[in-house]
Every structure is written in structure tokens, then in C-alpha cells.
Coordinates of C-alpha atoms and ligand atoms in Angstrom, one line a residue:
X281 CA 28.6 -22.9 28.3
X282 CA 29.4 -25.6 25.4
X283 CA 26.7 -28.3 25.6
X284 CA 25.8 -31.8 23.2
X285 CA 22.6 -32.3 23.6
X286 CA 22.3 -34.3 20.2
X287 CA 19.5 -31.7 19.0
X288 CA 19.9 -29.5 15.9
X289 CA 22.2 -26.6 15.8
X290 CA 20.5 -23.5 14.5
X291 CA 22.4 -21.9 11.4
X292 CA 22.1 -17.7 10.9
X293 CA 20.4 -16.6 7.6
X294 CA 23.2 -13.9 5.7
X295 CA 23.2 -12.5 2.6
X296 CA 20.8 -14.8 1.4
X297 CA 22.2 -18.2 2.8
X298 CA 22.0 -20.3 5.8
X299 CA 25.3 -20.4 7.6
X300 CA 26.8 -21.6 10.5
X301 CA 27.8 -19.4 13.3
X302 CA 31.7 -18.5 14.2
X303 CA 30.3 -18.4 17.7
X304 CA 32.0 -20.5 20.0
X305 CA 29.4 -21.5 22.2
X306 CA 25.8 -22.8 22.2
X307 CA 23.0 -22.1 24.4
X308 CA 19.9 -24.6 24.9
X309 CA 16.7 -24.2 23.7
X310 CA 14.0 -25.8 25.7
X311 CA 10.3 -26.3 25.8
X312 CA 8.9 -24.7 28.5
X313 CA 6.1 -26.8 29.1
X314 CA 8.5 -29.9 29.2
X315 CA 11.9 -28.5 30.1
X316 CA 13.0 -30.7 27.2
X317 CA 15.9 -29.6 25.1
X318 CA 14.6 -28.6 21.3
X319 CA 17.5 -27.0 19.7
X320 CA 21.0 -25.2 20.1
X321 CA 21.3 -21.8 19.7
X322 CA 24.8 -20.0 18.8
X323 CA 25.8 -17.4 20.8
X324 CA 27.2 -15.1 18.6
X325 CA 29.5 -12.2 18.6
X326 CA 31.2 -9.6 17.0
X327 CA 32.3 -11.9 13.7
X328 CA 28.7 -12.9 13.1
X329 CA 27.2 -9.8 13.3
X330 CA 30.0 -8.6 11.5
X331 CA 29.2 -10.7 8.9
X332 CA 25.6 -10.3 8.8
X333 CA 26.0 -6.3 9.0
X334 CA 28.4 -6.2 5.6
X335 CA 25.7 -8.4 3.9
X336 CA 23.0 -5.6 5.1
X337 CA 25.2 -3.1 3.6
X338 CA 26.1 -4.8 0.1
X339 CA 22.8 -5.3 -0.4
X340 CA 21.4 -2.0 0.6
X341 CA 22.5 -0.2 -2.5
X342 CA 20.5 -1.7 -4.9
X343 CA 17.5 -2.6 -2.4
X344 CA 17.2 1.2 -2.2
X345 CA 17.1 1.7 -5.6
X346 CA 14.0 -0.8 -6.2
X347 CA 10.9 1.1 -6.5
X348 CA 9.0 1.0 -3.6
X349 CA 6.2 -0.7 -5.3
X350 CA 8.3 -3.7 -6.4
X351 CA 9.5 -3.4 -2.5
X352 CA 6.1 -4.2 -1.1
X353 CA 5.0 -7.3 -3.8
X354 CA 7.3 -8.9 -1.5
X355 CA 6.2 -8.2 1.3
X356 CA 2.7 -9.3 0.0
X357 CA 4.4 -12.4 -0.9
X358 CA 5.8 -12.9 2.8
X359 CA 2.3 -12.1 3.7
X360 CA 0.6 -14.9 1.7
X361 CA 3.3 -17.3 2.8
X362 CA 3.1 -16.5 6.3
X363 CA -1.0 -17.1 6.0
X364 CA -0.3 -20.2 4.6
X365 CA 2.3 -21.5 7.1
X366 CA 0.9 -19.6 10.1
X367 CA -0.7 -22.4 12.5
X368 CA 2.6 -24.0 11.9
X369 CA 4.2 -20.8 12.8
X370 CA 2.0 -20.6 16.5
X371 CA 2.7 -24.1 17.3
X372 CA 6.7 -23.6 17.0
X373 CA 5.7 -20.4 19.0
X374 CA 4.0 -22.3 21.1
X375 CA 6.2 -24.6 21.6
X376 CA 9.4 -22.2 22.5
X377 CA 7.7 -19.9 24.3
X378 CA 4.9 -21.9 26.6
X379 CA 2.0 -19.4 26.0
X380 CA -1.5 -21.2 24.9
X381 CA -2.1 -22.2 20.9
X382 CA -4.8 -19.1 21.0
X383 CA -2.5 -16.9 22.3
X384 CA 0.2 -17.9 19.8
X385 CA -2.6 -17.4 16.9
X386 CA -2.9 -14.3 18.1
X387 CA 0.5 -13.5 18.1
X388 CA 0.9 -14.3 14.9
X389 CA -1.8 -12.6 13.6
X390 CA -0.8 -9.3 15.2
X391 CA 2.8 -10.0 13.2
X392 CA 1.0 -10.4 9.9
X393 CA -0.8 -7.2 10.4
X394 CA 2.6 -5.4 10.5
X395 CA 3.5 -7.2 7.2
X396 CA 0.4 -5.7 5.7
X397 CA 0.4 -2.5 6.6
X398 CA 4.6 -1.9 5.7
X399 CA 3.6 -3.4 2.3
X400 CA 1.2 0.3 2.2
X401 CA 4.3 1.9 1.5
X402 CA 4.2 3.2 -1.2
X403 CA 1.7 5.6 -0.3
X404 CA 3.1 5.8 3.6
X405 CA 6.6 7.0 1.7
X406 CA 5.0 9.8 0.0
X407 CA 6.7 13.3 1.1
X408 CA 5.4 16.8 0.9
X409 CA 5.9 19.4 -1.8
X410 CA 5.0 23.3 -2.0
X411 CA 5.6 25.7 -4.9
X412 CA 6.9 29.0 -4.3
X413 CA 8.1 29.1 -1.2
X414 CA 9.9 32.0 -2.6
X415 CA 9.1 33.4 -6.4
X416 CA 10.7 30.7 -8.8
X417 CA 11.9 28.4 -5.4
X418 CA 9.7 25.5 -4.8
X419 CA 10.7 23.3 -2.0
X420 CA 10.1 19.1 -1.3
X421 CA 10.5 16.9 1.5
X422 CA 11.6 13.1 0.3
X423 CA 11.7 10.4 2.6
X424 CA 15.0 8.1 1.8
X425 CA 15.9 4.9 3.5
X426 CA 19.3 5.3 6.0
X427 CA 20.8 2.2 5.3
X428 CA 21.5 -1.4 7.6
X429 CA 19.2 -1.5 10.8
X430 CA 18.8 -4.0 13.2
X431 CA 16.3 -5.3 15.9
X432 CA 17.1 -7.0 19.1
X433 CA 14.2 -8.8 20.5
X434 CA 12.8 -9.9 23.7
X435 CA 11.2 -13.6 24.8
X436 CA 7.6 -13.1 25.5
X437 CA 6.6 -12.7 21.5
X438 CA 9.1 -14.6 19.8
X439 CA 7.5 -14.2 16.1
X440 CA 5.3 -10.9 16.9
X441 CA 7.7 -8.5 17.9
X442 CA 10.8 -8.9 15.6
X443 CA 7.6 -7.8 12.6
X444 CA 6.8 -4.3 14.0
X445 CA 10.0 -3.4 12.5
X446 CA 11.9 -5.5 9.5
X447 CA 8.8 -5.3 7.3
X448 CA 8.8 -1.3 7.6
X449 CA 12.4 -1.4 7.7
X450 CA 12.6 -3.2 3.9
X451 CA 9.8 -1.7 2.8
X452 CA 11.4 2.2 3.4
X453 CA 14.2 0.7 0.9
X454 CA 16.8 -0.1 3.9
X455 CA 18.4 -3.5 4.7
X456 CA 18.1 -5.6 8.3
X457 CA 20.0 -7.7 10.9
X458 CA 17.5 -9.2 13.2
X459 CA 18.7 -11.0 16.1
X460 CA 16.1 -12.8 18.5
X461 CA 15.8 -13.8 21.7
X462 CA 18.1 -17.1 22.4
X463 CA 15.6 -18.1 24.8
X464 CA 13.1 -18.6 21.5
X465 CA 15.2 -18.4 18.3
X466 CA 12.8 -20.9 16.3
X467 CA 10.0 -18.7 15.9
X468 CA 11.8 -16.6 13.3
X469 CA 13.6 -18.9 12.0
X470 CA 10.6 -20.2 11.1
X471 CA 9.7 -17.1 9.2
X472 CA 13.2 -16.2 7.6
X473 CA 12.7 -19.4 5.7
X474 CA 9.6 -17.8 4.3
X475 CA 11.6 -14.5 3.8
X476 CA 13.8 -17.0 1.5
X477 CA 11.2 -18.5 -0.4
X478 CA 8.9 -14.9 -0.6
X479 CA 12.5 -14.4 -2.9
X480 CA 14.0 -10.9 -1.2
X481 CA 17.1 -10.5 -2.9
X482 CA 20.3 -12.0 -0.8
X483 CA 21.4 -10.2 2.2
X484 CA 18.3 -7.6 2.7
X485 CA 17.1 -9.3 5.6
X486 CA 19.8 -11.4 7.8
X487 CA 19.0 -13.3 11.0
X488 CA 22.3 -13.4 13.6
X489 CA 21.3 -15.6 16.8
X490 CA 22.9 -14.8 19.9
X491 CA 23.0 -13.0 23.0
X492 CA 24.2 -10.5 25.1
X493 CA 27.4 -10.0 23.0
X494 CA 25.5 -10.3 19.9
X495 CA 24.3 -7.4 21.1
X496 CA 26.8 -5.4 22.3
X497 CA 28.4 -6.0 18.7
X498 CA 25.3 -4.8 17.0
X499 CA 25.5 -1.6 18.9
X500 CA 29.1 -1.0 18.3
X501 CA 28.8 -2.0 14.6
X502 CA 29.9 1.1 12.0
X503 CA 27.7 -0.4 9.4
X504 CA 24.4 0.0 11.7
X505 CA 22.7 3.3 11.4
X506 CA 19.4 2.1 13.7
X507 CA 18.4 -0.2 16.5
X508 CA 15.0 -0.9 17.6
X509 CA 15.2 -2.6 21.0
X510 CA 12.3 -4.6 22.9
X511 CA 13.0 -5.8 26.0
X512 CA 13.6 -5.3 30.1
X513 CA 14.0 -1.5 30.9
X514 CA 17.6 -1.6 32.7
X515 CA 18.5 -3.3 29.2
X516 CA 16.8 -0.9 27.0
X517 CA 18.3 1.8 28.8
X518 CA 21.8 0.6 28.1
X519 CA 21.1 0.1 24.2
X520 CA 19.8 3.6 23.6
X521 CA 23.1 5.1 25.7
X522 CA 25.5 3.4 23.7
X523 CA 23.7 3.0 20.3
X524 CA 23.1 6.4 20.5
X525 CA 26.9 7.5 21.7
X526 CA 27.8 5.6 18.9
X527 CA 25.4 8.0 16.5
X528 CA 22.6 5.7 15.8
X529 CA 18.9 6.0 15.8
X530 CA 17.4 4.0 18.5
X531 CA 13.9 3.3 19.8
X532 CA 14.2 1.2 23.0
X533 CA 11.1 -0.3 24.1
X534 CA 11.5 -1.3 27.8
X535 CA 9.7 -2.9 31.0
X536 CA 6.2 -2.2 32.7
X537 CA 4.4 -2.2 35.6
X538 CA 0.4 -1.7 34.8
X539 CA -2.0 -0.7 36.7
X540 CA -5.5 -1.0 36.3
X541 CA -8.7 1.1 38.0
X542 CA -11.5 -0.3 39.2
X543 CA -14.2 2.6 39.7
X544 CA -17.5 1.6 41.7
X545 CA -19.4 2.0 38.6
X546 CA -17.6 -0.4 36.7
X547 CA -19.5 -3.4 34.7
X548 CA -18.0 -6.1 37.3
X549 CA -18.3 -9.0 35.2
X550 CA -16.7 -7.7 32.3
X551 CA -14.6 -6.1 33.8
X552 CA -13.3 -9.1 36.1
X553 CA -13.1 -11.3 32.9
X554 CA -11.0 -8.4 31.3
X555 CA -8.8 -8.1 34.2
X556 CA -7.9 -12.2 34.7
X557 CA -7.3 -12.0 31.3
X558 CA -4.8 -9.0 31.5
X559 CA -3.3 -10.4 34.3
X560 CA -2.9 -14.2 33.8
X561 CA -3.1 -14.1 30.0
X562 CA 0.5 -15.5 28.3
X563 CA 1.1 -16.3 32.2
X564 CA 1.8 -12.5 32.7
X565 CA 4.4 -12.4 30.6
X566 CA 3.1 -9.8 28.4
X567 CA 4.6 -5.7 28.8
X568 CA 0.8 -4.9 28.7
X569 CA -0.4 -7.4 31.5
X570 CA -2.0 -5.7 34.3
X571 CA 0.3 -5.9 37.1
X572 CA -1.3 -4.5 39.8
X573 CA -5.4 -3.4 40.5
X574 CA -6.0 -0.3 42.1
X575 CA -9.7 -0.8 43.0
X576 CA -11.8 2.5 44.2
X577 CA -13.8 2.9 47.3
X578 CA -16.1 0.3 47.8
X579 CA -15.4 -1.8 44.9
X580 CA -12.3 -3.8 46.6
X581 CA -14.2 -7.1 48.4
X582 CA -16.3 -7.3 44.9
X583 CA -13.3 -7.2 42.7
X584 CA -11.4 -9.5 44.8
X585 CA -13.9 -11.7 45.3
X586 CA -14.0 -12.4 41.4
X587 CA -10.8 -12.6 41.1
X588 CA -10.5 -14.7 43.3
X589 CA -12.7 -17.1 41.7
X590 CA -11.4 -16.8 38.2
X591 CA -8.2 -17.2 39.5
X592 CA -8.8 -20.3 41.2
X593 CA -10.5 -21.6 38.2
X594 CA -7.9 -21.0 35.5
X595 CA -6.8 -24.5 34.0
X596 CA -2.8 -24.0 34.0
X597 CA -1.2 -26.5 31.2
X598 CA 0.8 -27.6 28.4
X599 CA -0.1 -24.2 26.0
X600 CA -0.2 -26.8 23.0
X601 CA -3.3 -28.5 24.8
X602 CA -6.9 -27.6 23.7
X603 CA -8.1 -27.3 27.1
X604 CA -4.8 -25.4 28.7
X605 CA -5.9 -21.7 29.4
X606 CA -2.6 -20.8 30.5
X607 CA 1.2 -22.0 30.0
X608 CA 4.2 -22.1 31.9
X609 CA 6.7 -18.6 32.0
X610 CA 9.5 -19.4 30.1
X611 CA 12.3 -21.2 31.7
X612 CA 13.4 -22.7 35.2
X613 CA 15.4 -19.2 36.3
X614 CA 12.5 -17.1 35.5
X615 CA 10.3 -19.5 38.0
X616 CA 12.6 -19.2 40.5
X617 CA 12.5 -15.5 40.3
X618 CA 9.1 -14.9 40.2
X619 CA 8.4 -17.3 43.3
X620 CA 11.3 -15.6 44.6
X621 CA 8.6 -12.4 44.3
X622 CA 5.8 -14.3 45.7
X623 CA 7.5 -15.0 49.0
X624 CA 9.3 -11.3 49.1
X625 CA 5.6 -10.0 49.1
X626 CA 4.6 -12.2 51.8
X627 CA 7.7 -11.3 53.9
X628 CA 6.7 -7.5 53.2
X629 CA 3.4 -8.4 54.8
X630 CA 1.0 -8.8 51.9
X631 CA -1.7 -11.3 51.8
X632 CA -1.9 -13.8 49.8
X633 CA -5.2 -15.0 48.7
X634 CA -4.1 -17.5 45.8
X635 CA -0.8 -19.0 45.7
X636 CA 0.9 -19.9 42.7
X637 CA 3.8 -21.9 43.9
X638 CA 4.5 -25.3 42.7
X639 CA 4.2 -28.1 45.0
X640 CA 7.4 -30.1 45.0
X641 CA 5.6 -33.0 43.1
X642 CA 4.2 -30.7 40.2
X643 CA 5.4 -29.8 37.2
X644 CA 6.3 -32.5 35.2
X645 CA 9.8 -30.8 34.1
X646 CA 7.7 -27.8 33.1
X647 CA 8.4 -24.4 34.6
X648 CA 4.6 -23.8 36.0
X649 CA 3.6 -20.9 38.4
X650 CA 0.0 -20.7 38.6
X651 CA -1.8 -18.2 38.9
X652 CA -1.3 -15.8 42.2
X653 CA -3.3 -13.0 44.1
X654 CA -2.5 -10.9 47.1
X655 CA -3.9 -7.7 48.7
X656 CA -3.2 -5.3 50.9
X657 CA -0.2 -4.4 48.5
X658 CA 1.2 -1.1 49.6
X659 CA 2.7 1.1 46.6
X660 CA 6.3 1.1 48.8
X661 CA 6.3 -3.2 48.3
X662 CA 8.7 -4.4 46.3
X663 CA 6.0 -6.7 44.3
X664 CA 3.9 -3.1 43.9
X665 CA 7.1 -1.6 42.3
X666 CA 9.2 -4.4 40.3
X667 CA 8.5 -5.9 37.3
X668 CA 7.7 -9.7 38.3
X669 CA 6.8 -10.8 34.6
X670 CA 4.6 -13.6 35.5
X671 CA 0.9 -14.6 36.7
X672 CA 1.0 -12.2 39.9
X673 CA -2.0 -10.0 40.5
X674 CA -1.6 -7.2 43.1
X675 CA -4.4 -6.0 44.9
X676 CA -4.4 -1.9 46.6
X677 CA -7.6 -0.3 47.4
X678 CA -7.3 3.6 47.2
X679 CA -9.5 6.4 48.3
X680 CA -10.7 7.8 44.4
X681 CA -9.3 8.3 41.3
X682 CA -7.6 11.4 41.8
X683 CA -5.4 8.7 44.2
X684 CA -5.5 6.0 41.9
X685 CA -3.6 8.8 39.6
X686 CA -1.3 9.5 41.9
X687 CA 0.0 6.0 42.5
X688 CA 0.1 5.3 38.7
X689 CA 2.4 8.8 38.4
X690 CA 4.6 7.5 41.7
X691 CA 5.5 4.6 39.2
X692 CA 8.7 5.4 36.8
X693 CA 7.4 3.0 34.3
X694 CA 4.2 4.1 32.3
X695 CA 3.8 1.6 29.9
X696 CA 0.3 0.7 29.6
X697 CA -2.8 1.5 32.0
X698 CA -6.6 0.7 31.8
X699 CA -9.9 2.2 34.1
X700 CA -13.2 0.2 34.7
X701 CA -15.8 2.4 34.7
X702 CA -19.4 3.2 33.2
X703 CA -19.1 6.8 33.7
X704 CA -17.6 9.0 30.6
X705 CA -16.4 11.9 33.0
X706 CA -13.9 9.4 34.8
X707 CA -13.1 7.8 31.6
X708 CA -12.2 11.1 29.9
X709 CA -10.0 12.1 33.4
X710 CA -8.1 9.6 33.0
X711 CA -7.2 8.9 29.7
X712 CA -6.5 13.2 29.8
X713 CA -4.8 12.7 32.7
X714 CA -2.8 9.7 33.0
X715 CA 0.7 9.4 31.9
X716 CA 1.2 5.8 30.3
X717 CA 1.3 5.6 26.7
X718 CA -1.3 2.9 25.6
X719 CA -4.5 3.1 27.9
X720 CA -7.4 1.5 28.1
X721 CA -11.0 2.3 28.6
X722 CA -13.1 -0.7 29.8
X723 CA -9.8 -2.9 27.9
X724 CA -7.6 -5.2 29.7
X725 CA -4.6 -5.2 27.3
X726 CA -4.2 -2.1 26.0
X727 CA -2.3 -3.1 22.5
X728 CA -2.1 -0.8 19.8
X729 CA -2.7 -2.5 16.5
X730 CA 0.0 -2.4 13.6
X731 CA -1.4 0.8 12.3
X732 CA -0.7 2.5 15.2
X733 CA 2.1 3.7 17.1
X734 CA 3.6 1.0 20.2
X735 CA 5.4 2.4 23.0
X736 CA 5.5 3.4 26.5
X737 CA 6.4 6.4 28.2
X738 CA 8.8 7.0 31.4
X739 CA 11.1 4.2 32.3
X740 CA 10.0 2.0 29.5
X741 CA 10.6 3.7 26.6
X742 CA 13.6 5.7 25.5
X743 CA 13.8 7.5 22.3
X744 CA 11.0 9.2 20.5
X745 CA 9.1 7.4 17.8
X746 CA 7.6 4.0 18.4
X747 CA 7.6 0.4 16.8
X748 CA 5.2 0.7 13.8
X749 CA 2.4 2.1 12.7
X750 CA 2.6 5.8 10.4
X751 CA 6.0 6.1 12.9
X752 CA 8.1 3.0 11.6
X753 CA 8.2 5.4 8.6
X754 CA 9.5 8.0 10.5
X755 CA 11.9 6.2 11.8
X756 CA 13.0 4.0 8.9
X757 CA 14.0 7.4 6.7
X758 CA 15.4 10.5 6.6
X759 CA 13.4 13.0 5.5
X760 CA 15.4 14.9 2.6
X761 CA 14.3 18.9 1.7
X762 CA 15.1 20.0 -1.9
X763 CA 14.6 23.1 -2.5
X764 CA 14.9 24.0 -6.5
X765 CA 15.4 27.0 -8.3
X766 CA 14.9 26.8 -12.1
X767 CA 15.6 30.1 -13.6
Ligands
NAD1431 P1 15.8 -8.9 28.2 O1 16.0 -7.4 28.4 O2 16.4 -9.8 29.2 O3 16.3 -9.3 26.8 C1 15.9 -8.7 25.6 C2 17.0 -8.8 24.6 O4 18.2 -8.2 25.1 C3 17.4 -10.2 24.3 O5 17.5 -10.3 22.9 C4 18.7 -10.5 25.0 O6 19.6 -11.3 24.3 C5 19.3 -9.1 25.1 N1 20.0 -8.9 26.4 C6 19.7 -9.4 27.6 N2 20.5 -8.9 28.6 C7 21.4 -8.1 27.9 C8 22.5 -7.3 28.4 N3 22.9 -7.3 29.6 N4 23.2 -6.6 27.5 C9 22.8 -6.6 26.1 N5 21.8 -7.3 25.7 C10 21.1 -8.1 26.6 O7 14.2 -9.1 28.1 P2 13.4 -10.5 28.1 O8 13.5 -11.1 29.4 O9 13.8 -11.2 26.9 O10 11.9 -9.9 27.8 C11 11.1 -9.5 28.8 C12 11.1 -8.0 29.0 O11 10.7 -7.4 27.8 C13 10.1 -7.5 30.0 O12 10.7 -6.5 30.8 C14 9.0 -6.9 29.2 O13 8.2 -5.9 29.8 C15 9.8 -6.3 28.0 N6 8.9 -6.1 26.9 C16 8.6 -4.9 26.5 C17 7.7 -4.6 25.5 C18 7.3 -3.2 25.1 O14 6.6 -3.0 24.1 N7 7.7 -2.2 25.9 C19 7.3 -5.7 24.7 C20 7.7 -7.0 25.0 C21 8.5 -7.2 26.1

């Protein structure tokens, strides 16, 4: 698609300067809330990763060899500067993306976290060393950076997620390519104009905007030694095959479907409050909404009566505006698609108790779903299985939690879960028991901060160590033995 739509043309950030892409087409750019046009993004290929990738690697030599002190004062630089600039930041976030100015704040705080604990890395870097491990023979683990890796990011956090891995990236002493999602591209640029002015020597961290064969180039790229992937699980799944045939590292971070217990001992209130939140929160388009409530015994008419309520009382918006408590999803095609999920549920015979649709007159050019409810959902449905990735709450009332288990495990995505409950035995069952990666007690979104590890488990995540926390350092070195003998 080659369009004009008299808006600015984004440039890509390489080895230090900003550039204009080789690609030969352009992809638009809107604001959700509007549908207006606020920028064209290149859709790049093979030459402009290429580009970016040999920048990574010239630089890489010497980035290695700065000492990993020096490496972090500029991360606390970024750090600083992104303070500074950062309600600028959530408003461009904002803006791209749809979600509500708290939301964005938030966002951007979780990113800013990640810059502050990767600039820890000097002490996070530190191996292991033994004496003796035979007489004379003492033995050390080192950890040393690889080289160029990349990150290939999803929509639904456009400045949050590409920070869970360039700051641990730099920080282990190896060079980046970062290429966002087209659907939000500003976010980051945004921020790799305060990577230029926090001063990181030229072509350490390089910004390539594209698409799907931006992609497909960065996984094929000989230069590339690791990809960390965030997206939808069928497309995760195809960038750990091939970056891994290829002989990279890759963590791929994919889809979810959450479900969230309600036990008959559960603090309603909070809970309710929790769950809306979870559910409606970034209009669902968050990998840790709650996707579907699995409420036990006799707690179903109580929970779905409060949902019910808070549902109807959400005030959908313009995200920039004060009052708005929830935006539009991101673009016209994603609307369609999720409506196309509301009616598929009520064809499979689910009922609806709040309907999100648009009325023909509404929307103003935005791409508003509000927010929707249905029970009677049956596991087998195809809005109890699928990721919908917007404000669609499904409602299935199960027998007890050994049940509620069982229809969590039927899923193949485990990404996040929570349980409602006052009781400390069904608390500790679950989280013992249940398979999902991030899980919640009495929590609606179950988000690991930056210290931690991030990841799913099942269908939505391939690959073995997660986005930051102690295992960005993991996966951002090797970790060299030396064993020395001096006689
Ligand atoms: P997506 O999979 O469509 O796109 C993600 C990235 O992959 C984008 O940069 C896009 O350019 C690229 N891409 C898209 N299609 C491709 C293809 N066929 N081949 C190669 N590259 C391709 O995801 P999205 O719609 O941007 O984001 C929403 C998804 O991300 C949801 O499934 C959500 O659950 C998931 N997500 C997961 C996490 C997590 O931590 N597990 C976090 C955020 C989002």
C-alpha cells in the first residue's frame, strides 16, 4: 500500500543517525480514538534491517569492551531523561494506542522500572568463582555479552514492552535492533530520541520500523544472535521455529486466554472492582486481562450481577480525556474482529447480558467496542477458547475448584490466572496447582514487576527464560567457565 496522506514520514534511528527508510512502502498511523491519520510508517525489509544489523555489529566491539559501570551511567541517564519527558511520552502513547492517560502513565512507569533495574548491572553481571576445584585448578563462570540482538514488539504497550529488553540488552555489553509495532511506531520513537541525547555511542541501539518482512529479515539476519518476541501466539510460534533453525536465542512471548476464579468466600466487592478492571482495563487489550470468569458454586448470580453493573457504568472515551475510563482497541480491523466474536458467541448460544457493539451512529471515526458480558459460556465456545483481545468478559459457572482447574488446564495457553478467595487453603491449591505462569491471589492483573521474570507458559510462551528481571541476564550472556591452572 503506498499512501500521501501529507503527515510526517517516520525516519529509522542507525548507527547513531536518523535515516530514511529503503522501504518502498508506507503504512498509516492513526489515532484510534479519531481514526485520524498521525504519521507514516516505512515498511521495511531486508535492506533496512540490514543496515541497522551491521551498525549493531560495528558497534558492538567496543560497546563490549566499556566497563559495565560506564554501561549503566547511561542508562541512568536514559532514566532521568525519560522521567523528565515521561507525561509527554504517555500522551504520544496515548495517543497511538487509545488506552486512557492513566493507563499510559502506567505503562510508562512499568518501562522506566526496567531501565532501573538493567542499570543494576554491574552487580547482576557478576559470575561465580571456586578455588580448587582440583589441587592448583580453580575454576570461574563469566558472564559475556553475545553480540547484536533484536526485539520485535507487539501493539498493546507501544513504549512498555520494547524496555523489558534493550536496556538489559546494552547493559550486558551487547548491541540492539528494535523494531516496533507499525500499528504504534511513535511511542519509541519518542524514546530513541532520548537514547540520542542520554549520548549512547552510535549504532548501540538502532530503531528499524516495519512489519511483517521486517521481521522475517531480522530472523534470517547472520548478524543477529537473539530475538525476543512479544506478540500473538501463532506469530510467536513462527519466530522461535525459524530464529531458532537459524541458531539464535529466542524468547517468544505469545497470546492468552485468562481465567479468573471466583470462590464463594471471595471479598465480592473487591473482587468485582478487581475483575472489571482486569477485564475492561486498556479495553482488554492487555495479555494479562482476564478473559473469561469461572465463578464457583453459588457465587455466579452475585458475581454477575456486579459485573453487570460496573460494566454498564464504565464511561468508554477519547483515552486522552480526564473523565474517559476506557479507550477504543486499536484500529477499524481489530473492531471488526472482535464484534465478529461478539456475534459468533451469540450464534453459539451464549447470552449476552451487555453488548458492546457500536450503534451505526456512534463512534465519531473512533474504533469503540464498549464494554461486553455474556454467560452461560461453555469451555467448547469459540469466545471461551480464542483470543478476542478486547473488552469481552466470559461468564462459566463450575461445580469447585478442582473443576475450575480443569478448565484452566483444557486451555493450551497459560499465560496468566487469578482466584478470589478469603480462604488460604484454596489460595495455596491453586497457585501449587495451576499451570499459568503469572498468577494472582485476590489480583486482577497478574503483572510481574521489572525485577522479576515475565512470561507465560503452554501456547504463549516458547523458549525458556523470560523478558527481564534476574533472567534478561541470562539471556543477554553467555556464561563463560575458565578453569586455570598456575603451576
Ligand atoms: P502480532 O503477533 O500481530 O504482532 C506482533 C509483532 O509481530 C508486530 O511487530 C508485527 O509487525 C509482527 N508480525 C505480525 N504478523 C506477522 C507475521 N505473520 N510474520 C512475522 N511478523 C509478524 O501481535 P499484536 O496484534 O501486535 O499484539 C497483540 C498480541 O500480543 C496478543 O496476542 C497479546 O496477547 C500478545 N501479547 C503478549 C504479551 C505477553 O507477555 N505474552 C504481551 C503483550 C502482548
Amino acid at each position: 500500500m503506498v499512501v500521501h496522506t501529507g503527515v510526517e514520514r517516520l525516519k529509522n534511528f542507525v548507527g547513531g543517525e536518523w535515516i530514511d527508510a529503503d522501504a518502498p512502502t508506507v503504512g498509516e498511523v492513526r489515532n484510534p480514538a479519531t481514526g485520524e491519520v498521525i504519521a507514516e510508517v516505512p515498511l521495511g525489509g531486508a535492506a533496512d534491517v540490514d543496515r541497522a544489523a551491521r551498525a549493531a555489529r560495528g558497534a558492538y566491539d567496543s560497546w563490549r569492551r566499556v566497563p559495565p559501570v560506564e554501561r549503566a551511567r547511561f542508562l541512568f541517564q536514559l532514566k532521568f531523561l525519560l522521567e523528565e519527558h515521561a507525561e509527554e511520552l504517555a500522551r504520544i502513547c496515548t495517543t497511538e494506542n487509545g488506552k486512557t492517560l492513566p493507563e499510559s502513565r502506567g505503562s510508562v512507569r512499568r518501562g522506566i522500572e526496567c531501565v532501573e533495574v538493567a542499570a543494576g548491572a554491574p552487580s547482576l553481571l557478576m559470575g561465580m568463582a571456586i578455588e580448587d576445584v582440583a589441587t592448583g585448578i580453580d575454576c570461574e563462570s563469566i558472564r559475556q555479552p553475545l553480540g547484536v540482538f533484536a526485539c520485535i514488539a507487539p501493539f498493546n504497550f507501544p513504549a512498555m514492552v520494547p524496555l523489558w529488553f534493550y536496556p538489559f540488552a546494552v547493559a550486558c555489553g551487547n548491541t540492539f535492533v528494535c523494531k516496533p509495532s507499525e500499528q504504534v511506531p511513535l511511542s519509541q520513537r519518542f524514546i530513541f530520541g532520548l537514547i540520542e541525547e542520554a549520548g549512547f555511542p552510535p549504532g548501540v541501539l538502532n530503531l528499524v520500523n516495519g512489519g511483517k518482512d521486517c521481521v522475517n529479515a531480522i530472523l534470517a539476519h547472520p548478524d543477529i544472535v537473539g530475538v525476543s518476541f512479544v506478540g500473538s501466539s501463532p506469530v510467536a510460534k513462527h519466530v522461535y521455529e525459524t530464529a531458532a533453525a537459524a541458531g539464535k536465542r529466542v524468547q517468544a512471548l505469545g497470546g492468552a486466554k485468562n481465567f479468573l476464579v471466583v470462590m464463594p468466600d471471595a471479598d465480592l466487592d473487591r473482587a468485582l472492582n478487581a475483575i472489571t478492571e482486569s477485564a475492561y482495563g486498556c479495553a482488554g487489550e492487555r495479555c494479562l486481562a482476564g478473559a473469561v470468569v469461572l465463578t464457583v458454586g453459588d457465587s455466579h448470580d452475585r458475581v454477575r450481577r456486579g459485573l453487570e453493573e460496573r460494566a454498564r457504568n464504565l464511561k468508554m472515551g477519547d483515552g486522552s480525556n480526564d473523565e474517559t475510563e476506557m479507550g477504543p482497541v486499536i484500529s477499524a480491523a481489530h473492531r471488526e474482529r472482535v464484534v465478529g466474536y461478539i456475534n459468533r458467541g451469540i450464534e453459539e448460544g451464549a447470552e449476552l447480558v451487555v453488548d458492546g457493539r457500536p450503534a451505526d451512529a456512534e463512534g465519531d471515526g473512533g474504533y469503540f467496542v464498549g464494554p461486553t458480558l455474556f454467560d452461560n459460556v461453555r469451555p467448547e465456545m469459540v469466545i471461551a477458547q480464542e483470543e478476542i483481545f478486547g473488552p469481552v468478559l466470559c461468564l462459566t459457572q463450575v461445580n469447585d475448584l478442582e473443576q475450575a482447574l480443569d478448565t484452566i488446564h483444557a486451555h493450551p495457553l497459560a499465560n496468566a490466572t487469578s482466584i478470589f478467595t478469603t480462604s488460604g487453603k484454596h489460595a495455596r491449591e491453586f497457585k501449587y496447582n495451576v499451570e499459568a505462569s503469572m498468577t494472582g491471589v485476590n489480583i486482577g492483573v497478574a503483572a510481574p514487576m521489572s525485577f522479576f521474570g515475565f512470561g507465560g507458559a503452554k501456547g504463549s510462551f516458547f523458549g525458556d527464560l523470560k523478558a527481564h528481571g534476574r533472567e534478561a541476564f541470562d539471556f543477554f550472556t553467555d556464561k563463560k567457565i575458565v578453569i586455570s591452572r598456575w603451576e
